mmCIF file of C-alpha atoms in Angstrom:
data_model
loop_
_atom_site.group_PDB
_atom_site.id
_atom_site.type_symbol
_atom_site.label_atom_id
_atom_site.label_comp_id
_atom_site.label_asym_id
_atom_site.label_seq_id
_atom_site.Cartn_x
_atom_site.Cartn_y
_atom_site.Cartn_z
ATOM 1 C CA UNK A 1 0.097 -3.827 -1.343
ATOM 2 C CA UNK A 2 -3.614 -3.875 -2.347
ATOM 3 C CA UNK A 3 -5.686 -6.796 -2.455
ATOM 4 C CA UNK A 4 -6.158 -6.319 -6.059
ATOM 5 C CA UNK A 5 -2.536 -6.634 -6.407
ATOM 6 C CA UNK A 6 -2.003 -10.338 -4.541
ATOM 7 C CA UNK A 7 -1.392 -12.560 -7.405
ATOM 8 C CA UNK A 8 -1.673 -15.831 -4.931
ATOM 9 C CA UNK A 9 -2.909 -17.234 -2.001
ATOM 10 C CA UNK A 10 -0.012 -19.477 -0.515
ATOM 11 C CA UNK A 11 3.409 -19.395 -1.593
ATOM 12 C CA UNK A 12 6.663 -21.585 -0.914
ATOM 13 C CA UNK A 13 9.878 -20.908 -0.686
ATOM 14 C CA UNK A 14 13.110 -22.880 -2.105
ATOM 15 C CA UNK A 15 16.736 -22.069 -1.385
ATOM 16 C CA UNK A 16 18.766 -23.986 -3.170
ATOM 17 C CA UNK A 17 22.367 -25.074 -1.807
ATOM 18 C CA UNK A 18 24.480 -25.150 -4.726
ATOM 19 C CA UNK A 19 24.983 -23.114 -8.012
ATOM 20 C CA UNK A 20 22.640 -21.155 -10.454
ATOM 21 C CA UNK A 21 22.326 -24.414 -12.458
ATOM 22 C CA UNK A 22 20.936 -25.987 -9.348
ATOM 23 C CA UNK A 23 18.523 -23.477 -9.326
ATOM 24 C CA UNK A 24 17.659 -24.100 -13.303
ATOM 25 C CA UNK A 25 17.306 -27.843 -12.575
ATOM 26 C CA UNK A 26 14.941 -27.293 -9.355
ATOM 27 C CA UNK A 27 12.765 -24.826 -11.132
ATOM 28 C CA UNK A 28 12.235 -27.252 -14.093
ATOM 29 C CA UNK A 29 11.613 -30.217 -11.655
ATOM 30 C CA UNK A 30 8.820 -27.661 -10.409
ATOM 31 C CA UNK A 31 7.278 -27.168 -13.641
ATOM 32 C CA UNK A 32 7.079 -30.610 -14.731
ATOM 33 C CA UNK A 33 5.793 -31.478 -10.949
ATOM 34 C CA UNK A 34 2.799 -29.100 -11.990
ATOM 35 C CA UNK A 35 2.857 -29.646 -15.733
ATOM 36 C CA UNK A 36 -0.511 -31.446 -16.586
ATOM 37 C CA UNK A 37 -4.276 -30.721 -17.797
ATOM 38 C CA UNK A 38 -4.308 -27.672 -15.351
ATOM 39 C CA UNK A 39 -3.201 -24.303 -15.899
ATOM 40 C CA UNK A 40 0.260 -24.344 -16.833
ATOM 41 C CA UNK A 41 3.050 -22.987 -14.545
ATOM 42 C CA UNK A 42 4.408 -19.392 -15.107
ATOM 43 C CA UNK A 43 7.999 -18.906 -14.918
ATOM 44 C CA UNK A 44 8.993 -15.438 -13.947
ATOM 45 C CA UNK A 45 12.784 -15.300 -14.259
ATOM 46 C CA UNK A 46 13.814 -12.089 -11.930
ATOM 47 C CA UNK A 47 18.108 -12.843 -12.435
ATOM 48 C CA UNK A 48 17.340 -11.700 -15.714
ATOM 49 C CA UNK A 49 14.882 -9.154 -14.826
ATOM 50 C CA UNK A 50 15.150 -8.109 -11.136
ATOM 51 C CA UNK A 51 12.664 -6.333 -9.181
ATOM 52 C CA UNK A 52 14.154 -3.488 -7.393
ATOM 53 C CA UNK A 53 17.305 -4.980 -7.198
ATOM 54 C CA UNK A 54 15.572 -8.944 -5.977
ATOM 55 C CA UNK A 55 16.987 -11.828 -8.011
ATOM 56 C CA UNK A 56 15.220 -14.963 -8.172
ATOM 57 C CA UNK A 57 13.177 -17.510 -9.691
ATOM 58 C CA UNK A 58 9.238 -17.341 -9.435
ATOM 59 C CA UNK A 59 6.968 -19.676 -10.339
ATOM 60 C CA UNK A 60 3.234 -19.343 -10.106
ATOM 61 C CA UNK A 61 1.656 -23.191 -10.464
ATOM 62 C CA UNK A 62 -1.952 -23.793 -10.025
ATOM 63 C CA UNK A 63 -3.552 -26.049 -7.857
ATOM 64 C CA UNK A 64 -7.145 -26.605 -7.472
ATOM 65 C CA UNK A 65 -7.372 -24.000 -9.953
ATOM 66 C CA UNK A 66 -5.406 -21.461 -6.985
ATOM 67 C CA UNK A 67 -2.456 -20.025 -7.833
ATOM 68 C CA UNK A 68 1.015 -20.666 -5.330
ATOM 69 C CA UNK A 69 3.549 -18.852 -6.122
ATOM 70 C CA UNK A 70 7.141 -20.826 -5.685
ATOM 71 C CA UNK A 71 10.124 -18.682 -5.034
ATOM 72 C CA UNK A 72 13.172 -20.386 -5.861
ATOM 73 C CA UNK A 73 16.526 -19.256 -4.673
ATOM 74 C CA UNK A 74 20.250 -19.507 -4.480
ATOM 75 C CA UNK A 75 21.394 -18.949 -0.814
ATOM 76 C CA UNK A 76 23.196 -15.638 -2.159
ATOM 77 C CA UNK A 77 20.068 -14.704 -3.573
ATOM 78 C CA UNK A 78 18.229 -15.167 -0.357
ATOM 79 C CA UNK A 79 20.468 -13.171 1.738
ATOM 80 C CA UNK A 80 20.412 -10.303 -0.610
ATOM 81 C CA UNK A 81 16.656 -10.531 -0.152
ATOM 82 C CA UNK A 82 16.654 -10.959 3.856
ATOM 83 C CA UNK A 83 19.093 -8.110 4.164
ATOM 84 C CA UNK A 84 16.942 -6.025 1.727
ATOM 85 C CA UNK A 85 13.777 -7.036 3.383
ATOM 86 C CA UNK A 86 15.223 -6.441 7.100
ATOM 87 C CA UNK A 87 16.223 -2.806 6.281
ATOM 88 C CA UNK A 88 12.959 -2.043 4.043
ATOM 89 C CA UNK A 89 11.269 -2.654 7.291
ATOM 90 C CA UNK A 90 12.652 0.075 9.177
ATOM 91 C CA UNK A 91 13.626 2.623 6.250
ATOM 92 C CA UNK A 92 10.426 2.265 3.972
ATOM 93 C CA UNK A 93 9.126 -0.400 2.411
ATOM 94 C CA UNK A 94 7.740 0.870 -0.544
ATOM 95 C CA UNK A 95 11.384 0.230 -1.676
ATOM 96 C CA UNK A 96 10.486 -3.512 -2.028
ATOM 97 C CA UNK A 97 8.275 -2.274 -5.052
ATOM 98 C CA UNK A 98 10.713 0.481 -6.780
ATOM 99 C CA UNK A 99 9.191 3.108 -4.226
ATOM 100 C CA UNK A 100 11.291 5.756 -2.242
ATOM 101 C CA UNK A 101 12.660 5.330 1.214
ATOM 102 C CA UNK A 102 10.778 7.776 3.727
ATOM 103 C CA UNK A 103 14.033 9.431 4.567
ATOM 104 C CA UNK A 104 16.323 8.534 1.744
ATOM 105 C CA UNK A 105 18.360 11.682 2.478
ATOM 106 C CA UNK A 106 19.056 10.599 5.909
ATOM 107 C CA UNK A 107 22.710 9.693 6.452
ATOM 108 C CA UNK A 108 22.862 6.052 7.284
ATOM 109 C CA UNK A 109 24.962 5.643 10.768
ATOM 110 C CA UNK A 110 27.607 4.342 10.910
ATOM 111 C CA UNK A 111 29.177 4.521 7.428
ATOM 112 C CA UNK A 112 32.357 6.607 7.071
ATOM 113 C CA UNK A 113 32.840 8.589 4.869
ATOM 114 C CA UNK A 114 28.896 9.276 5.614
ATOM 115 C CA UNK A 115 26.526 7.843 2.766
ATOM 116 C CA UNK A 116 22.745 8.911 2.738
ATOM 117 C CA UNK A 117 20.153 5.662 3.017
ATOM 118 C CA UNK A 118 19.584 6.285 -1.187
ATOM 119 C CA UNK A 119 23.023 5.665 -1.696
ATOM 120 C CA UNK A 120 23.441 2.533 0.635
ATOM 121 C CA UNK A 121 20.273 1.284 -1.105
ATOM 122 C CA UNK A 122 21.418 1.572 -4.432
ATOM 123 C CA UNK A 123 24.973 0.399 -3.354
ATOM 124 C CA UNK A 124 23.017 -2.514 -2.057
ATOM 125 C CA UNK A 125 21.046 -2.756 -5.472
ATOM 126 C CA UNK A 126 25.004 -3.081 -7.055
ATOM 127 C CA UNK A 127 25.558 -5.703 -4.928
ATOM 128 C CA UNK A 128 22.900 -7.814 -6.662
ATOM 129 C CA UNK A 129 24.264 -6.900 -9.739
ATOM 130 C CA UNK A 130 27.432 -8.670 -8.487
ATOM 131 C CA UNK A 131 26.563 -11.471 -6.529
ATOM 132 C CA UNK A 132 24.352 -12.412 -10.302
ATOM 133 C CA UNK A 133 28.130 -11.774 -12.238
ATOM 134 C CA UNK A 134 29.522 -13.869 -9.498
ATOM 135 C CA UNK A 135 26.668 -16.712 -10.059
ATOM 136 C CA UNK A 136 27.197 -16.946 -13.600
ATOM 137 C CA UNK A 137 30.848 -17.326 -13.534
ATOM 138 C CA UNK A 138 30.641 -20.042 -10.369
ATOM 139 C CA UNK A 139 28.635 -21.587 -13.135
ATOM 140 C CA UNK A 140 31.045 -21.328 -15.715
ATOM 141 C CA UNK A 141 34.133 -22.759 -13.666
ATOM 142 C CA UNK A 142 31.537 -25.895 -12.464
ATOM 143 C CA UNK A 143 30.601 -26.464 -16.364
ATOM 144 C CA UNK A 144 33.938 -28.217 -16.856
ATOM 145 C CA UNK A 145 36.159 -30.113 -14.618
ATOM 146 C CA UNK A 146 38.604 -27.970 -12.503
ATOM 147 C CA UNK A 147 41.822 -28.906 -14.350
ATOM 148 C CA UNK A 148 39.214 -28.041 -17.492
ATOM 149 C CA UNK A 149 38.691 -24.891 -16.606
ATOM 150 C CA UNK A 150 39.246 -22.228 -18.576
ATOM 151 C CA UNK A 151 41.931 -19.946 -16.778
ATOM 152 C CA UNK A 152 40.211 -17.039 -17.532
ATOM 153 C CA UNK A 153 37.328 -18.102 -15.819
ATOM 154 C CA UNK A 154 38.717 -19.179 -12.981
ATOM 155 C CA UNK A 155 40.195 -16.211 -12.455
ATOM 156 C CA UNK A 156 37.099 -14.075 -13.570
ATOM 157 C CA UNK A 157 35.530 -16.143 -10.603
ATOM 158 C CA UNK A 158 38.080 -15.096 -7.862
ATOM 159 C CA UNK A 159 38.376 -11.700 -8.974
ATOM 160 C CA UNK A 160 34.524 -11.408 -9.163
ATOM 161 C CA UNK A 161 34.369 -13.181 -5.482
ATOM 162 C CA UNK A 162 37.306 -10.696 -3.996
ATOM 163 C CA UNK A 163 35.243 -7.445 -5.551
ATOM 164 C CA UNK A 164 32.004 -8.842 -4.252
ATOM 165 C CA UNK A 165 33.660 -9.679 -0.715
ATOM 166 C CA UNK A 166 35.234 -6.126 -0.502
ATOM 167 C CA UNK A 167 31.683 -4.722 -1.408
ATOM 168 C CA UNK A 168 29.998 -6.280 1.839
ATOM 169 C CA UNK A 169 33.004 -5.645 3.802
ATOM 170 C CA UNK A 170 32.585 -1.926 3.033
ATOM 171 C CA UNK A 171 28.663 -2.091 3.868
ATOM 172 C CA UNK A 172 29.329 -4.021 6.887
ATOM 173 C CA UNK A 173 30.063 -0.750 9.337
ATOM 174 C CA UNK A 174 26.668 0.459 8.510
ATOM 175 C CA UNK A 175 24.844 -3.124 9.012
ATOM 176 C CA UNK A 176 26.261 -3.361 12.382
ATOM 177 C CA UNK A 177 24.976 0.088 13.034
ATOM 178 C CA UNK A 178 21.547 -0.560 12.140
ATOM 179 C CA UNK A 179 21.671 -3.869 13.834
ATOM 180 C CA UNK A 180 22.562 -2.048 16.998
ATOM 181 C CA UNK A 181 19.505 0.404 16.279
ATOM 182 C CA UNK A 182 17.005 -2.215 16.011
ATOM 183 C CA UNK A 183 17.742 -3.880 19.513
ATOM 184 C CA UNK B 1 5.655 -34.395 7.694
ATOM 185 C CA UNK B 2 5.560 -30.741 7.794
ATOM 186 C CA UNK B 3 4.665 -28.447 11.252
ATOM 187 C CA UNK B 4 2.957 -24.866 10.970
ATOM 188 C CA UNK B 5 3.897 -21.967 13.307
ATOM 189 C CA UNK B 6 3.139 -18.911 13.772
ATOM 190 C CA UNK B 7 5.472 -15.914 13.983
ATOM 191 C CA UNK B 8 4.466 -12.471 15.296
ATOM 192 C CA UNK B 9 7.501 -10.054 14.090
ATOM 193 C CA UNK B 10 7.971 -6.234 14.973
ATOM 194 C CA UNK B 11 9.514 -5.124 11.857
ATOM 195 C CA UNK B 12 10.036 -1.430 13.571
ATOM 196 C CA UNK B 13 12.107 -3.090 16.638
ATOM 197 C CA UNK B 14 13.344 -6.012 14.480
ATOM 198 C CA UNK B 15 12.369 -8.855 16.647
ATOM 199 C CA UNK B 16 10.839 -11.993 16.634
ATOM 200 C CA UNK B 17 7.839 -11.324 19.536
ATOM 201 C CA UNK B 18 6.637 -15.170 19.084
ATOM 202 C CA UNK B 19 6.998 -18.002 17.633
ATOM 203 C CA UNK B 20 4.074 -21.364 18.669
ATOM 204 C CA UNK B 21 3.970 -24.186 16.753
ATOM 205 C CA UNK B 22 0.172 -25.413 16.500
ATOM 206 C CA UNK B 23 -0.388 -29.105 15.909
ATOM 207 C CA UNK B 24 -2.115 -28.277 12.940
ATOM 208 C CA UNK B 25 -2.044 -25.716 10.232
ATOM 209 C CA UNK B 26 -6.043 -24.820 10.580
ATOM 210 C CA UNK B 27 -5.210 -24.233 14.540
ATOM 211 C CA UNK B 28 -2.499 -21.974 13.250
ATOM 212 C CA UNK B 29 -4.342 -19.964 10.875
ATOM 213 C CA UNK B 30 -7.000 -19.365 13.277
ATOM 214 C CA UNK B 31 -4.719 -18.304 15.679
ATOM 215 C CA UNK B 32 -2.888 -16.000 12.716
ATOM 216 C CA UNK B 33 -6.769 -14.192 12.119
ATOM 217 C CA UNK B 34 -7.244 -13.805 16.170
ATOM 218 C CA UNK B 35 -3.658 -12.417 16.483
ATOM 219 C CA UNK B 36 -4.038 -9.824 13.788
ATOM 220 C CA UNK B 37 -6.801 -8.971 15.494
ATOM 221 C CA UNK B 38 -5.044 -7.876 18.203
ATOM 222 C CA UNK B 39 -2.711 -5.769 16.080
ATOM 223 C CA UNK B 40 -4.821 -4.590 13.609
ATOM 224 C CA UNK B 41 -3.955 -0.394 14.479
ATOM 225 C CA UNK B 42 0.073 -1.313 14.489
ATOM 226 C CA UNK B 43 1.374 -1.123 10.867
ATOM 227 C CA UNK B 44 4.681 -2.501 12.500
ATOM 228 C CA UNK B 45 3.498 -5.839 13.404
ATOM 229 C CA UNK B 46 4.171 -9.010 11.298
ATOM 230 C CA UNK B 47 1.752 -11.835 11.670
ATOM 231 C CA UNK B 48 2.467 -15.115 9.453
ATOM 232 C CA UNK B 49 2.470 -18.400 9.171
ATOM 233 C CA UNK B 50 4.963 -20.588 7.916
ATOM 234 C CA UNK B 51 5.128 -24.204 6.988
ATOM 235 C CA UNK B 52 8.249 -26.419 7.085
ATOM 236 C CA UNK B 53 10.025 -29.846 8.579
ATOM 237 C CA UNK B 54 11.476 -27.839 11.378
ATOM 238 C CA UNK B 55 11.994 -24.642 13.179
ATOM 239 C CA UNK B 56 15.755 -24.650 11.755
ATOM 240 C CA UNK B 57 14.676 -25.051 8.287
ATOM 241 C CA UNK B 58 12.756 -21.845 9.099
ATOM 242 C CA UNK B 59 15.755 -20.657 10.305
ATOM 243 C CA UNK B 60 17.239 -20.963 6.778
ATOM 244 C CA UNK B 61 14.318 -19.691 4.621
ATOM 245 C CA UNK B 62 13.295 -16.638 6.257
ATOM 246 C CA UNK B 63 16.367 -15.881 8.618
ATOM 247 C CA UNK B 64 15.006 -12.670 8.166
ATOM 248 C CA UNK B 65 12.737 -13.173 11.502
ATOM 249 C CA UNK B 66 15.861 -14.841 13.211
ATOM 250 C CA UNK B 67 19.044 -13.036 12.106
ATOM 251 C CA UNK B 68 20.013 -8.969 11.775
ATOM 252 C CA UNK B 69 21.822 -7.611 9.441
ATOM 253 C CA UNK B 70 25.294 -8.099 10.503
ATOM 254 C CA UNK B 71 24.266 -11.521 11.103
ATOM 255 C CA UNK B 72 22.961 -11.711 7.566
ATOM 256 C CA UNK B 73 26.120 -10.026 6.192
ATOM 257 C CA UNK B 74 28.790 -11.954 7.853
ATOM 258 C CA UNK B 75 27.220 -15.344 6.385
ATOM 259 C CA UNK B 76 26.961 -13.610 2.665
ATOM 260 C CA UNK B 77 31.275 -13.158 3.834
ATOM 261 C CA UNK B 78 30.992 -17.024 4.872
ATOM 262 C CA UNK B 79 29.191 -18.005 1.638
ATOM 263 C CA UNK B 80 31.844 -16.071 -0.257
ATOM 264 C CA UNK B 81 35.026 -18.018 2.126
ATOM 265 C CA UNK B 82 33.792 -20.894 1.002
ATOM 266 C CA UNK B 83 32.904 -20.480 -2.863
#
């Protein structure tokens, strides 16, 4: 990235045990820690609006007049990132940003039937897209009390979990693989 | 009370090279500019410092430096076991 492109000098980083609203109620316990006569926070909400696939909450508060950006995660959310992050570093990271891996035609080992990196990638991206289904309907079923609970959701929730599980079960070949590359 | 350290990280090899924890986080960030130094001609090199109550909370917000990938994967299957 260039320097004109750093948007802040320090940055922290939340994960949050617990559900989606968990995450609403720590980033609005952020904002009002920072909500004063300065600048006001800046909520960027990227569950809505992911960036190449990253779901989080951002928010950029100000102080001394320096902007810190505070990323603000569910621990599903942060191990999509980590995983994302881990193979950016060895495939290209330019995909961090939208960019192209440097050998996105390259069959990623260890997969059967063989998948390219590109497709792996964007499988990956899919996952996101599910684990954020999967977050909004664990939010659903903890809105009410369990013997509340609509069954639909509930079982929107499991089925949702099950598809999600059998999506990292079919990546997992080719995680171990690149895990066994990198040492 | 919070504790800085510095991480050095080969993101090609996908290993943690170091981690020191400096008593303070001035020490630290001096030691960050000297180590880049050192690396400045190898793209693959990761220098940072990070800020927390412990090395295991670390642990938990950038396992990234700590864990691989099947690591990382089988606790998304552990998250999912238990939600």
């Amino acid at each position: 990235m260039k320097l004109k492109g750093v948007q802040d000098v320090a940055g922290v980083r939340v994960v949050v045990a617990g559900t989606r609203r968990d995450q609403d109620d720590a980033v609005a316990r952020v904002v009002a820690a920072f909500t004063g006569p300065a600048k006001p926070p800046q909520v960027k909400d990227r569950r809505s609006e992911p960036s190449s696939g990253y779901r989080a909450v951002h928010v950029v508060v100000f102080e001394g007049g320096l902007p810190v950006e505070v990323q603000i995660r569910t621990e599903l959310q942060d191990l999509w990132a980590q995983v994302f992050e881990r193979l950016a570093d060895r495939w290209g990271r330019a995909i961090r940003y939208g960019g192209e891996l440097d050998e996105p035609d390259a069959v990623a080992l260890g997969s059967d039937p063989p998948i390219t990196r590109r497709e792996l990638v964007e499988f990956l991206r899919q996952l996101g897209d599910r684990i954020d289904k999967v977050e909004q309907a664990r939010v659903e079923v903890h809105d009410v009390a369990d013997d509340q609970a609509p069954a639909t959701n509930r079982a929107g929730h499991v089925v949702g979990l099950t598809d999600f599980e059998s999506s990292i079960r079919r990546m997992l070949p080719v995680l171990m693989h690149y895990a066994t590359e990198e040492a | 009370m919070t504790r800085s350290f510095l991480l050095v990280y080969d993101r090609s090899a996908g290993r943690l090279l170091s981690l020191v924890e400096h008593p303070t986080r001035a020490g630290a960030l001096q030691a960050r500019f000297d180590t880049e130094k050192q690396h400045r001609h190898d793209t693959s090199i990761e220098v940072v410092v990070l800020t927390a109550a412990s090395e295991q909370v670390l642990h938990r917000t950038h396992a990234r430096y700590f864990k691989d990938v099947g690591q990382l994967a089988s606790d998304w299957l552990r998250h999912v076991a238990e939600a």
